[in-house]
PDB file of C-alpha atoms in Angstrom:
ATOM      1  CA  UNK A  23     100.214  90.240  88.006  1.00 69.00           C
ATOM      2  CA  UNK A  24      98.468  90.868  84.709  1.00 77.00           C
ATOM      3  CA  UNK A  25     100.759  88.161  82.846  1.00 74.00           C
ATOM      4  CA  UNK A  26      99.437  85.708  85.159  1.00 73.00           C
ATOM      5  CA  UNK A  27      96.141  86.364  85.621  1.00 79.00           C
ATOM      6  CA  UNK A  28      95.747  87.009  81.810  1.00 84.00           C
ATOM      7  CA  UNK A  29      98.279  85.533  80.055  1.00 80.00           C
ATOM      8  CA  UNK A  30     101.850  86.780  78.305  1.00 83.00           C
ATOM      9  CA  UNK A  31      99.940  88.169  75.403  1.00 89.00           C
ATOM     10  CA  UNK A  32      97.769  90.838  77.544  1.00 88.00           C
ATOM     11  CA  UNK A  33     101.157  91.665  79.763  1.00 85.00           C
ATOM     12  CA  UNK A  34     103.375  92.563  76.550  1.00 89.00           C
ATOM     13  CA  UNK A  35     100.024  94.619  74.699  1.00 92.00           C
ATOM     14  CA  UNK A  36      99.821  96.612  77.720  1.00 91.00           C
ATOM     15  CA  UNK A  37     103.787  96.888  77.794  1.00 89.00           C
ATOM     16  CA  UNK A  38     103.382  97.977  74.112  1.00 93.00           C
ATOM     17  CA  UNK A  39     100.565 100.197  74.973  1.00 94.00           C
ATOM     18  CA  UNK A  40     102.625 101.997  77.834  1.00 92.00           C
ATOM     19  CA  UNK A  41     105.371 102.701  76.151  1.00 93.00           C
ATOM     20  CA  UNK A  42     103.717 103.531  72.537  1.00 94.00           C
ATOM     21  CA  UNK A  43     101.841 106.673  75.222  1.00 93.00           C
ATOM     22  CA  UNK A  44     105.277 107.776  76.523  1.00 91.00           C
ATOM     23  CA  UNK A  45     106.720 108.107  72.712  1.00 92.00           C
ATOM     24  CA  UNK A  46     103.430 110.061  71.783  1.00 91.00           C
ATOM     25  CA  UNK A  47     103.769 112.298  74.882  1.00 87.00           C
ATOM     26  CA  UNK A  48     107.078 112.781  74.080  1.00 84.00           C
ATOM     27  CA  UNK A  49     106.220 113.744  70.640  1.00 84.00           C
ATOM     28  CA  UNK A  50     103.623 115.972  71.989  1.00 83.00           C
ATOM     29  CA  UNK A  51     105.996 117.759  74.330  1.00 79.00           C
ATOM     30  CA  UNK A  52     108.696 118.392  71.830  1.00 72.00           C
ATOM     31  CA  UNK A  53     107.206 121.822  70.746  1.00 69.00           C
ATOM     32  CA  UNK A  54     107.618 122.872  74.803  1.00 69.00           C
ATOM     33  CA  UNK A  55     111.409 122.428  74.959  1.00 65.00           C
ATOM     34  CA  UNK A  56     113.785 125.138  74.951  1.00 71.00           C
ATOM     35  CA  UNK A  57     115.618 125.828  71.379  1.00 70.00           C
ATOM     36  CA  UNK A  58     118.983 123.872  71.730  1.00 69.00           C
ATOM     37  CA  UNK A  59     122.074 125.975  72.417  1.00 67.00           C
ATOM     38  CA  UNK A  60     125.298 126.249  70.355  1.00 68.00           C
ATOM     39  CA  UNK A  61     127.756 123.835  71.240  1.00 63.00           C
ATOM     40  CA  UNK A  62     130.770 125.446  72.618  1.00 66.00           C
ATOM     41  CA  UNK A  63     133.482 123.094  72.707  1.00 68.00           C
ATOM     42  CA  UNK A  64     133.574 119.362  72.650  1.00 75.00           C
ATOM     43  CA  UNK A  65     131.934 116.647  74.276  1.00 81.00           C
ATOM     44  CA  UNK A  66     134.842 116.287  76.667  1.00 85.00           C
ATOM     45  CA  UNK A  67     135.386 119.988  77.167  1.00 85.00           C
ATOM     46  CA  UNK A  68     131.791 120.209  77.898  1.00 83.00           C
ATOM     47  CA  UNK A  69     132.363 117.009  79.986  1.00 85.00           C
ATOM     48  CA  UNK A  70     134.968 118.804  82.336  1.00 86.00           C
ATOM     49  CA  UNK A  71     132.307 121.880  82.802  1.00 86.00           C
ATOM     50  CA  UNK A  72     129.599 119.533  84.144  1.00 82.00           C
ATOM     51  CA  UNK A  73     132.245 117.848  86.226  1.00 84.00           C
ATOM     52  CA  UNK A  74     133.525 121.593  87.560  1.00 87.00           C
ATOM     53  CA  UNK A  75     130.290 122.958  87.929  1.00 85.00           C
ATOM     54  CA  UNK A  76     129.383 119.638  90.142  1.00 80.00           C
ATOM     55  CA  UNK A  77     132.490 119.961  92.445  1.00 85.00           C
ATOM     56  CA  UNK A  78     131.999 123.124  93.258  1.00 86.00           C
ATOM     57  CA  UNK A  79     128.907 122.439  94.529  1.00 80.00           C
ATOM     58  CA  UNK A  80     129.044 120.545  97.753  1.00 79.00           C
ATOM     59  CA  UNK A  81     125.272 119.865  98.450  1.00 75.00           C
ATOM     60  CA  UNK A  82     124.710 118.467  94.634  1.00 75.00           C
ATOM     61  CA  UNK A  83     127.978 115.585  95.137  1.00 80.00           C
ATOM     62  CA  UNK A  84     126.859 115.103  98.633  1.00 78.00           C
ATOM     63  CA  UNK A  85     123.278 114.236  97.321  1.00 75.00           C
ATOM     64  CA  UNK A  86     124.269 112.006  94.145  1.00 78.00           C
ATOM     65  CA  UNK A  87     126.667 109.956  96.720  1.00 82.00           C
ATOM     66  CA  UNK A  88     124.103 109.610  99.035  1.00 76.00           C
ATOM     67  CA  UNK A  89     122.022 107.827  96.491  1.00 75.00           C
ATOM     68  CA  UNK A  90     124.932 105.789  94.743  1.00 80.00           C
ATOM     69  CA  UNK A  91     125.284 104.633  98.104  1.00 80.00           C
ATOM     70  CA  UNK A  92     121.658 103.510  98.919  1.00 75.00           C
ATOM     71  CA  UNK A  93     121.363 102.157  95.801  1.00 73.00           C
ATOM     72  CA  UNK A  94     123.697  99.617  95.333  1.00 79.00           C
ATOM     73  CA  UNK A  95     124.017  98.350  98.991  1.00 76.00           C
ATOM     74  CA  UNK A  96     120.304  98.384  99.710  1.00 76.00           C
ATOM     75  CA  UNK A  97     118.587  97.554  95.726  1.00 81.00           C
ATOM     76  CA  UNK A  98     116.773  94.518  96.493  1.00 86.00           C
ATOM     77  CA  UNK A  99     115.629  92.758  93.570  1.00 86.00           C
ATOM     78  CA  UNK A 100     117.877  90.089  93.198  1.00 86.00           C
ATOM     79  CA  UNK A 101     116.083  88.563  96.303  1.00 89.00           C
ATOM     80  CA  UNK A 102     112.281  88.784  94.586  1.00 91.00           C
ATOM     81  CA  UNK A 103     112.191  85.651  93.094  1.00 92.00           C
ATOM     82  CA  UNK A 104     113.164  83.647  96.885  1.00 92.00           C
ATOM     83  CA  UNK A 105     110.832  85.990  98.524  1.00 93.00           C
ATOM     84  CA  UNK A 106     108.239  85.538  95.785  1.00 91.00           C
ATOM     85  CA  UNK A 107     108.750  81.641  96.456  1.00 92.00           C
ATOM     86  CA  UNK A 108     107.928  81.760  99.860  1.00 91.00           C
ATOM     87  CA  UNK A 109     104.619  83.837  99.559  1.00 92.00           C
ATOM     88  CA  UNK A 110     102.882  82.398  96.329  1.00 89.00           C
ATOM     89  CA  UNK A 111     105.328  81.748  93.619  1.00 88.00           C
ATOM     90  CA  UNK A 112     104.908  83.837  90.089  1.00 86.00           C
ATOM     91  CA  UNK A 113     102.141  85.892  91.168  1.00 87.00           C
ATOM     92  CA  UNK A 114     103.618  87.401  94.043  1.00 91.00           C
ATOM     93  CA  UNK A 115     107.086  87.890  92.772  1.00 91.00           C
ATOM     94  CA  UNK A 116     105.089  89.896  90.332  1.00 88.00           C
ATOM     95  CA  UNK A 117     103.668  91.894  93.148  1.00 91.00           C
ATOM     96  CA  UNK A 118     107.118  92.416  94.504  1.00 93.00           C
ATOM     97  CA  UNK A 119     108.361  93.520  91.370  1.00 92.00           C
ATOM     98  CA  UNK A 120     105.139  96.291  91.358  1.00 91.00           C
ATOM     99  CA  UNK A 121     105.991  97.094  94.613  1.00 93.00           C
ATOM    100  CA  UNK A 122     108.986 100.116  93.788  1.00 93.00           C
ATOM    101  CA  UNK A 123     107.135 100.899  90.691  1.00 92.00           C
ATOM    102  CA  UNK A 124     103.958 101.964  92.287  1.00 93.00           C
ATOM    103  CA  UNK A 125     105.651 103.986  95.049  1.00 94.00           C
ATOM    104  CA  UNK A 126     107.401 106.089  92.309  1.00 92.00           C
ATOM    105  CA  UNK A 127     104.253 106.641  90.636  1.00 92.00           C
ATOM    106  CA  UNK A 128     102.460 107.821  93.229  1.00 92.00           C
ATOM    107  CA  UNK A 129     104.739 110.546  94.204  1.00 91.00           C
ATOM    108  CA  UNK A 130     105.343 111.440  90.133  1.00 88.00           C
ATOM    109  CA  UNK A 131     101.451 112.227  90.663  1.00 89.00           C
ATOM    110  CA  UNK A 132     101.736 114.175  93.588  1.00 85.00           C
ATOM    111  CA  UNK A 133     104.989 116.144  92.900  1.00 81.00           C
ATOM    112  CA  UNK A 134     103.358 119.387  91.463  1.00 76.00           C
ATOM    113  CA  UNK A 135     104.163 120.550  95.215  1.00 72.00           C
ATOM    114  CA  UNK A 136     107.951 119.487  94.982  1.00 71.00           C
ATOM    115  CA  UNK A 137     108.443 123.321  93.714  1.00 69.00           C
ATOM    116  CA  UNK A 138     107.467 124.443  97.212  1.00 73.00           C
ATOM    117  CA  UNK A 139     110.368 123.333  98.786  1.00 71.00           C
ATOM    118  CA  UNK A 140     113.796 124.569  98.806  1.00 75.00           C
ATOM    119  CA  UNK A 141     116.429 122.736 101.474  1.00 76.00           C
ATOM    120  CA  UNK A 142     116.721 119.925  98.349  1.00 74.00           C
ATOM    121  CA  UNK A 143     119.833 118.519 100.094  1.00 76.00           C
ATOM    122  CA  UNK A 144     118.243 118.010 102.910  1.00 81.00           C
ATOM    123  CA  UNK A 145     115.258 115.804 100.853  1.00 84.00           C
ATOM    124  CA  UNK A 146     117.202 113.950  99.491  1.00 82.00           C
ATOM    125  CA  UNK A 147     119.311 112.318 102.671  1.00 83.00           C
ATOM    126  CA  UNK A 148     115.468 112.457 104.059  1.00 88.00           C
ATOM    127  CA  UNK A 149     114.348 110.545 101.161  1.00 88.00           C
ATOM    128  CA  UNK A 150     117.846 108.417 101.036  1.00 85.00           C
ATOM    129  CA  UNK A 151     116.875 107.522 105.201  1.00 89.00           C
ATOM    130  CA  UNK A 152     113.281 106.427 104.208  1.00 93.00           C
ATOM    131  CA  UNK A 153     114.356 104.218 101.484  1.00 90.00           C
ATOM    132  CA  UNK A 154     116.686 102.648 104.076  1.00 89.00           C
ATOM    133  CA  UNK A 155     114.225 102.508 106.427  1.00 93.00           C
ATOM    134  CA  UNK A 156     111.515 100.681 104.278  1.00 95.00           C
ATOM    135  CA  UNK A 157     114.391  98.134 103.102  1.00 93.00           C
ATOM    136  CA  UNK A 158     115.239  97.038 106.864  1.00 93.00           C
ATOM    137  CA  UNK A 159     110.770  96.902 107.073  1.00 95.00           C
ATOM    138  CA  UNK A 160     110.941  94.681 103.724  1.00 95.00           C
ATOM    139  CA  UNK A 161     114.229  92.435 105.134  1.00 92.00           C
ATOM    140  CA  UNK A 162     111.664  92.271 108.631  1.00 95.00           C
ATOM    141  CA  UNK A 163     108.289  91.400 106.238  1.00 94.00           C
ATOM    142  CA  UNK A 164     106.517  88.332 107.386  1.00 91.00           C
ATOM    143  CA  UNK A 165     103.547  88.885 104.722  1.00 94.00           C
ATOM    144  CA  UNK A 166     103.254  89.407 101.087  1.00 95.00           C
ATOM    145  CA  UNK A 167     101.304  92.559 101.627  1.00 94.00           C
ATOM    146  CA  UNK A 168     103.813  94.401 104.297  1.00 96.00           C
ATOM    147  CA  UNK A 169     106.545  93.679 101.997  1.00 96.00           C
ATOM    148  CA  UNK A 170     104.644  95.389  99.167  1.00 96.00           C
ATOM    149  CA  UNK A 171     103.842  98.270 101.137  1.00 97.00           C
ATOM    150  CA  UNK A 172     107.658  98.743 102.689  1.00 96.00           C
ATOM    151  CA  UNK A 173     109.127  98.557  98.425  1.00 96.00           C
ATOM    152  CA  UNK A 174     105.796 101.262  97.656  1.00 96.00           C
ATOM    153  CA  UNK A 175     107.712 103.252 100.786  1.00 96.00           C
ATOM    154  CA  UNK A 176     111.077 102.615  99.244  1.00 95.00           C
ATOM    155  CA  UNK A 177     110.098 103.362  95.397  1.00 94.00           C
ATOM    156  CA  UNK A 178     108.029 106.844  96.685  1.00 95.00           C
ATOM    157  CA  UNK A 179     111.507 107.785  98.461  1.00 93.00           C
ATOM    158  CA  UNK A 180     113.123 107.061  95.454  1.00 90.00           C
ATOM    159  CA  UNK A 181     111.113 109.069  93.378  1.00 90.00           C
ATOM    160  CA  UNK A 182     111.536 112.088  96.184  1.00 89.00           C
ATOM    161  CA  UNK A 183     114.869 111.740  95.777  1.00 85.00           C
ATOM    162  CA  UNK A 184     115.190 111.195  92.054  1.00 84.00           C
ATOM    163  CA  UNK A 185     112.868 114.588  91.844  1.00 84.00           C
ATOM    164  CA  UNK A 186     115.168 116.639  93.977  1.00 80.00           C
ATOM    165  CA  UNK A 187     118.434 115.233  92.894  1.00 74.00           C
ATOM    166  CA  UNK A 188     117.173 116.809  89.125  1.00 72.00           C
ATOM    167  CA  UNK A 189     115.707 120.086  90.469  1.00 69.00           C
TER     168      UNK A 189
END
């Protein structure tokens, strides 16, 4: 939306701008980590202690194949350009595009209440559901709009499930 309605130059200064903020929050955050612990082993014994502590762990492989699975049969961006095509061209591919993006940012600013909850498993398939849910409503769009609204659906259930998947 911004490349088109002000030109390639403002979209990649803004790009540049975005991601020149991350690298300085980053920067600023680095005095908040923990101090890093002494490697034990290497990379492929520590490897084969991720994968150990992961199978023994039901819930966490349930919830990671949950989301491999909505992911790569339901990821629908290959089909943004045709849809874009048939509502507008550039401009509202662009929107489609937005569409995941602004979902995930919304619940990024409301997750200071994620710590609340506990059942995590249970988010996620919730969150897995909704994203299936809001790609059958985008497949069913018949407007521009409705199809942005079901991909901000689908990228907030992402981001539920992204947030619980790392808790």
């Amino acid at each position: 939306l911004l490349m088109s309605a002000f030109g390639t130059r403002a979209g990649y200064a803004v790009d540049f701008l975005s991601y020149f903020c991350a690298l300085v929050s980053l920067w600023l955050m680095r005095s908040s980590l923990p101090p890093e612990r002494e490697r034990r082993g290497s990379t492929w014994e520590e490897m084969r202690e991720a994968l150990s502590y992961a199978w023994a762990r039901p819930v966490l492989i349930g919830t990671y194949l949950v989301d491999i699975v909505a992911m790569i049969f339901a990821f629908p961006t290959a089909l943004f350009p045709a849809m874009g095509e048939l509502w507008g061209g550039a401009r509202a591919t662009g929107v489609l595009y937005s569409g995941l993006s602004v979902g995930s940012l919304v619940v990024s600013l409301l997750s200071g209440r994620s710590a609340r909850y506990r059942r995590h498993g249970a988010i996620v398939i919730t969150a897995a559901t909704l994203w299936g849910v809001s790609i059958i409503g985008l497949g069913l769009a018949g407007s521009l709009w409705l199809a942005f609204f079901c991909l901000a659906c689908a990228g907030a259930a992402d981001g539920v499930s992204a947030i619980y998947r790392s808790v």
